[in-house]
Amino acid sequence: GLLGPDHNIGHGNCFDDTELKIVLDAGCTITATNLTEMLNYEQPAMLGRLVKHGAMPSLGTDCDPYFNSSMLAVTRHAFLHQRELDNRSLWHEGAWPAKTQHSTLTRDALYWATMGGAKAFGLDKKTGSITPGKQADLVMFDCRGMNIFPALPGGNAAHIVVMYAETSDIENVIVAGRFAKRNGQLIFDAARLARLHDELLASRLRMFEQGQFKSVPVERGPQPEHFVL
């Protein structure tokens, strides 16, 4: 009775199938932070395994000092990471090459990043999709950039967002009907933003000083004897 729909589990990579079934049967959601998990974990991100059990993954970030935590980067990586696992698994089963665009599609990854996140926080009836009755949470992309325009017109919108778009291509962001970014510019007091920048940098330098941080070369560790394919 300790687990329920009010529990969101971060990672979950090392659950075996029995443990995974226990938490999913209890109504828990699981969020993959796939960039960190590829960097530091011994098991792959919990994406395709959730889908296999009839659950919906959600995407997040962790240990953000390691990298730019853009959700576009996270979403793209989630798709590519799971597709790589699909490819290897199908090959192992003798079902390679796949006859169709198999299991993981770019629209799946976009769904994990939008509806998956909303469901993980119990907000899927309020946000996560462009649906009548939900609040107006919208992201609008300028598709004239060099990295996007060849995919239009007639391209697949989900594929374009997941595989081509960058943060700099986001033209407008609307949260609950109010602009947070408009015409490529944040709707935020410039003076306050400058102060926050200064405070953040001062905090960083203070932690470096108090922790006596030094950037030094690290010896390269050994490679595995055998790569697991």
CSV table of N, CA and C in Angstrom, one decimal, residues 11-85:
chain,number,residue,atom,x,y,z
A,11,HIS,N,14.2,7.5,-13.2
A,11,HIS,CA,15.1,6.4,-13.7
A,11,HIS,C,14.4,5.1,-13.7
A,12,GLY,N,14.6,4.2,-12.7
A,12,GLY,CA,14.0,2.9,-12.8
A,12,GLY,C,14.7,2.0,-13.7
A,13,ASN,N,15.9,2.3,-14.1
A,13,ASN,CA,16.6,1.5,-15.2
A,13,ASN,C,16.8,0.1,-14.7
A,14,CYS,N,17.1,-0.1,-13.5
A,14,CYS,CA,17.6,-1.4,-13.0
A,14,CYS,C,16.5,-2.3,-12.5
A,15,PHE,N,15.2,-1.9,-12.6
A,15,PHE,CA,14.1,-2.8,-12.3
A,15,PHE,C,14.1,-4.0,-13.2
A,16,ASP,N,13.9,-5.2,-12.6
A,16,ASP,CA,13.7,-6.3,-13.4
A,16,ASP,C,12.2,-6.3,-13.8
A,17,ASP,N,11.7,-7.2,-14.6
A,17,ASP,CA,10.4,-7.2,-15.1
A,17,ASP,C,9.3,-7.4,-13.9
A,18,THR,N,9.7,-8.2,-12.9
A,18,THR,CA,8.8,-8.3,-11.8
A,18,THR,C,8.6,-7.0,-11.0
A,19,GLU,N,9.8,-6.4,-10.7
A,19,GLU,CA,9.7,-5.1,-10.0
A,19,GLU,C,9.0,-4.0,-10.8
A,20,LEU,N,9.2,-4.0,-12.1
A,20,LEU,CA,8.6,-3.0,-13.0
A,20,LEU,C,7.1,-3.2,-13.0
A,21,LYS,N,6.6,-4.5,-13.0
A,21,LYS,CA,5.2,-4.8,-13.0
A,21,LYS,C,4.6,-4.3,-11.7
A,22,ILE,N,5.3,-4.5,-10.6
A,22,ILE,CA,4.8,-4.1,-9.2
A,22,ILE,C,4.5,-2.6,-9.2
A,23,VAL,N,5.4,-1.8,-9.7
A,23,VAL,CA,5.2,-0.3,-9.6
A,23,VAL,C,4.2,0.1,-10.6
A,24,LEU,N,4.1,-0.5,-11.8
A,24,LEU,CA,3.1,-0.1,-12.8
A,24,LEU,C,1.7,-0.5,-12.4
A,25,ASP,N,1.6,-1.7,-11.8
A,25,ASP,CA,0.3,-2.2,-11.3
A,25,ASP,C,-0.2,-1.3,-10.2
A,26,ALA,N,0.7,-0.7,-9.5
A,26,ALA,CA,0.3,0.3,-8.4
A,26,ALA,C,-0.1,1.6,-8.9
A,27,GLY,N,0.1,1.9,-10.2
A,27,GLY,CA,-0.3,3.1,-10.8
A,27,GLY,C,0.9,4.2,-10.9
A,28,CYS,N,2.1,3.8,-10.5
A,28,CYS,CA,3.2,4.7,-10.5
A,28,CYS,C,3.6,5.1,-12.0
A,29,THR,N,4.1,6.2,-12.2
A,29,THR,CA,4.7,6.6,-13.4
A,29,THR,C,6.2,6.6,-13.3
A,30,ILE,N,6.9,6.6,-14.4
A,30,ILE,CA,8.4,6.5,-14.5
A,30,ILE,C,8.8,7.6,-15.4
A,31,THR,N,9.8,8.4,-15.0
A,31,THR,CA,10.4,9.4,-15.9
A,31,THR,C,11.9,9.0,-16.2
A,32,ALA,N,12.2,8.9,-17.5
A,32,ALA,CA,13.5,8.6,-17.9
A,32,ALA,C,14.3,10.0,-18.1
A,33,THR,N,15.5,10.0,-17.5
A,33,THR,CA,16.4,11.1,-17.8
A,33,THR,C,17.5,10.6,-18.6
A,34,ASN,N,17.2,10.4,-19.9
A,34,ASN,CA,18.0,9.5,-20.7
A,34,ASN,C,19.4,10.0,-21.0
A,35,LEU,N,19.6,11.3,-21.0
A,35,LEU,CA,21.0,11.8,-21.2
A,35,LEU,C,21.9,11.4,-20.1
A,36,THR,N,21.5,11.6,-18.9
A,36,THR,CA,22.2,11.2,-17.7
A,36,THR,C,22.4,9.7,-17.6
A,37,GLU,N,21.3,9.0,-18.0
A,37,GLU,CA,21.3,7.5,-17.8
A,37,GLU,C,22.3,6.9,-18.8
A,38,MET,N,22.4,7.4,-20.0
A,38,MET,CA,23.4,6.9,-20.9
A,38,MET,C,24.8,7.2,-20.5
A,39,LEU,N,25.0,8.4,-19.8
A,39,LEU,CA,26.3,8.8,-19.3
A,39,LEU,C,26.8,8.0,-18.1
A,40,ASN,N,25.9,7.6,-17.2
A,40,ASN,CA,26.3,7.1,-15.9
A,40,ASN,C,25.7,5.8,-15.4
A,41,TYR,N,24.8,5.3,-16.2
A,41,TYR,CA,24.0,4.1,-15.7
A,41,TYR,C,24.5,2.8,-16.4
A,42,GLU,N,24.3,1.7,-15.7
A,42,GLU,CA,24.7,0.4,-16.3
A,42,GLU,C,23.6,-0.2,-17.1
A,43,GLN,N,22.4,0.4,-17.1
A,43,GLN,CA,21.2,-0.2,-17.8
A,43,GLN,C,20.6,1.0,-18.7
A,44,PRO,N,20.0,0.7,-19.8
A,44,PRO,CA,19.5,1.8,-20.7
A,44,PRO,C,18.3,2.4,-20.1
A,45,ALA,N,17.9,3.6,-20.6
A,45,ALA,CA,16.8,4.4,-20.1
A,45,ALA,C,15.5,3.6,-20.2
A,46,MET,N,14.6,3.8,-19.3
A,46,MET,CA,13.3,3.1,-19.2
A,46,MET,C,12.4,3.8,-20.2
A,47,LEU,N,12.4,3.3,-21.4
A,47,LEU,CA,11.6,3.9,-22.5
A,47,LEU,C,10.7,2.8,-23.1
A,48,GLY,N,11.4,2.0,-24.0
A,48,GLY,CA,10.7,0.9,-24.7
A,48,GLY,C,10.1,-0.1,-23.8
A,49,ARG,N,10.8,-0.4,-22.7
A,49,ARG,CA,10.3,-1.4,-21.7
A,49,ARG,C,9.0,-1.0,-21.1
A,50,LEU,N,8.8,0.3,-20.9
A,50,LEU,CA,7.5,0.8,-20.4
A,50,LEU,C,6.5,0.6,-21.4
A,51,VAL,N,6.8,1.0,-22.7
A,51,VAL,CA,5.8,0.8,-23.7
A,51,VAL,C,5.4,-0.6,-23.9
A,52,LYS,N,6.3,-1.5,-23.7
A,52,LYS,CA,6.1,-3.0,-23.8
A,52,LYS,C,5.1,-3.4,-22.7
A,53,HIS,N,5.1,-2.7,-21.6
A,53,HIS,CA,4.2,-3.1,-20.5
A,53,HIS,C,2.9,-2.2,-20.5
A,54,GLY,N,2.7,-1.5,-21.6
A,54,GLY,CA,1.5,-0.7,-21.8
A,54,GLY,C,1.5,0.6,-21.0
A,55,ALA,N,2.6,1.1,-20.6
A,55,ALA,CA,2.7,2.3,-19.9
A,55,ALA,C,3.3,3.4,-20.7
A,56,MET,N,3.2,4.6,-20.3
A,56,MET,CA,3.7,5.7,-21.1
A,56,MET,C,5.0,6.3,-20.4
A,57,PRO,N,6.1,6.4,-21.1
A,57,PRO,CA,7.3,7.0,-20.5
A,57,PRO,C,7.1,8.5,-20.5
A,58,SER,N,7.8,9.2,-19.6
A,58,SER,CA,8.0,10.6,-19.6
A,58,SER,C,9.4,10.9,-19.6
A,59,LEU,N,9.8,12.2,-20.0
A,59,LEU,CA,11.2,12.5,-20.2
A,59,LEU,C,11.5,13.7,-19.3
A,60,GLY,N,12.8,13.6,-18.8
A,60,GLY,CA,13.2,14.7,-17.9
A,60,GLY,C,14.8,14.8,-18.0
A,61,THR,N,15.3,15.7,-17.2
A,61,THR,CA,16.8,15.8,-17.1
A,61,THR,C,17.3,15.7,-15.7
A,62,ASP,N,18.5,15.4,-15.6
A,62,ASP,CA,19.1,15.2,-14.3
A,62,ASP,C,20.6,15.5,-14.4
A,63,CYS,N,21.2,15.9,-13.3
A,63,CYS,CA,22.7,16.3,-13.3
A,63,CYS,C,23.0,17.3,-14.4
A,64,ASP,N,22.2,18.3,-14.4
A,64,ASP,CA,22.3,19.3,-15.6
A,64,ASP,C,23.6,20.0,-15.7
A,65,PRO,N,24.5,20.1,-14.6
A,65,PRO,CA,25.8,20.7,-14.9
A,65,PRO,C,26.6,19.9,-15.9
A,66,TYR,N,26.2,18.7,-16.2
A,66,TYR,CA,27.0,17.9,-17.2
A,66,TYR,C,26.8,18.4,-18.6
A,67,PHE,N,25.6,19.0,-18.9
A,67,PHE,CA,25.2,19.2,-20.3
A,67,PHE,C,24.1,20.2,-20.4
A,68,ASN,N,23.9,20.8,-21.6
A,68,ASN,CA,22.7,21.6,-21.9
A,68,ASN,C,21.5,20.7,-21.8
A,69,SER,N,20.6,21.1,-20.9
A,69,SER,CA,19.4,20.2,-20.6
A,69,SER,C,18.2,20.6,-21.5
A,70,SER,N,18.4,21.0,-22.7
A,70,SER,CA,17.3,21.3,-23.6
A,70,SER,C,16.4,20.1,-23.8
A,71,MET,N,15.1,20.3,-23.6
A,71,MET,CA,14.2,19.2,-23.7
A,71,MET,C,14.1,18.8,-25.2
A,72,LEU,N,14.4,19.6,-26.1
A,72,LEU,CA,14.5,19.2,-27.5
A,72,LEU,C,15.7,18.1,-27.7
A,73,ALA,N,16.8,18.4,-27.0
A,73,ALA,CA,17.9,17.5,-27.1
A,73,ALA,C,17.6,16.2,-26.4
A,74,VAL,N,16.9,16.3,-25.2
A,74,VAL,CA,16.5,15.1,-24.5
A,74,VAL,C,15.5,14.2,-25.3
A,75,THR,N,14.6,14.9,-26.0
A,75,THR,CA,13.6,14.2,-26.8
A,75,THR,C,14.2,13.5,-28.0
A,76,ARG,N,15.1,14.2,-28.7
A,76,ARG,CA,15.8,13.6,-29.8
A,76,ARG,C,16.7,12.4,-29.4
A,77,HIS,N,17.4,12.6,-28.3
A,77,HIS,CA,18.2,11.5,-27.8
A,77,HIS,C,17.4,10.3,-27.4
A,78,ALA,N,16.2,10.5,-26.7
A,78,ALA,CA,15.3,9.4,-26.3
A,78,ALA,C,14.9,8.6,-27.5
A,79,PHE,N,14.5,9.3,-28.6
A,79,PHE,CA,14.2,8.5,-29.8
A,79,PHE,C,15.3,7.7,-30.3
A,80,LEU,N,16.5,8.4,-30.5
A,80,LEU,CA,17.6,7.7,-31.1
A,80,LEU,C,18.1,6.5,-30.2
A,81,HIS,N,18.1,6.8,-28.9
A,81,HIS,CA,18.6,5.7,-27.9
A,81,HIS,C,17.7,4.5,-28.0
A,82,GLN,N,16.3,4.7,-28.0
A,82,GLN,CA,15.4,3.6,-28.0
A,82,GLN,C,15.5,2.9,-29.4
A,83,ARG,N,15.6,3.7,-30.5
A,83,ARG,CA,15.7,3.1,-31.8
A,83,ARG,C,17.0,2.2,-31.9
A,84,GLU,N,18.1,2.7,-31.3
A,84,GLU,CA,19.3,1.8,-31.3
A,84,GLU,C,19.0,0.5,-30.6
A,85,LEU,N,18.3,0.6,-29.4
A,85,LEU,CA,18.0,-0.7,-28.7
A,85,LEU,C,17.1,-1.6,-29.5
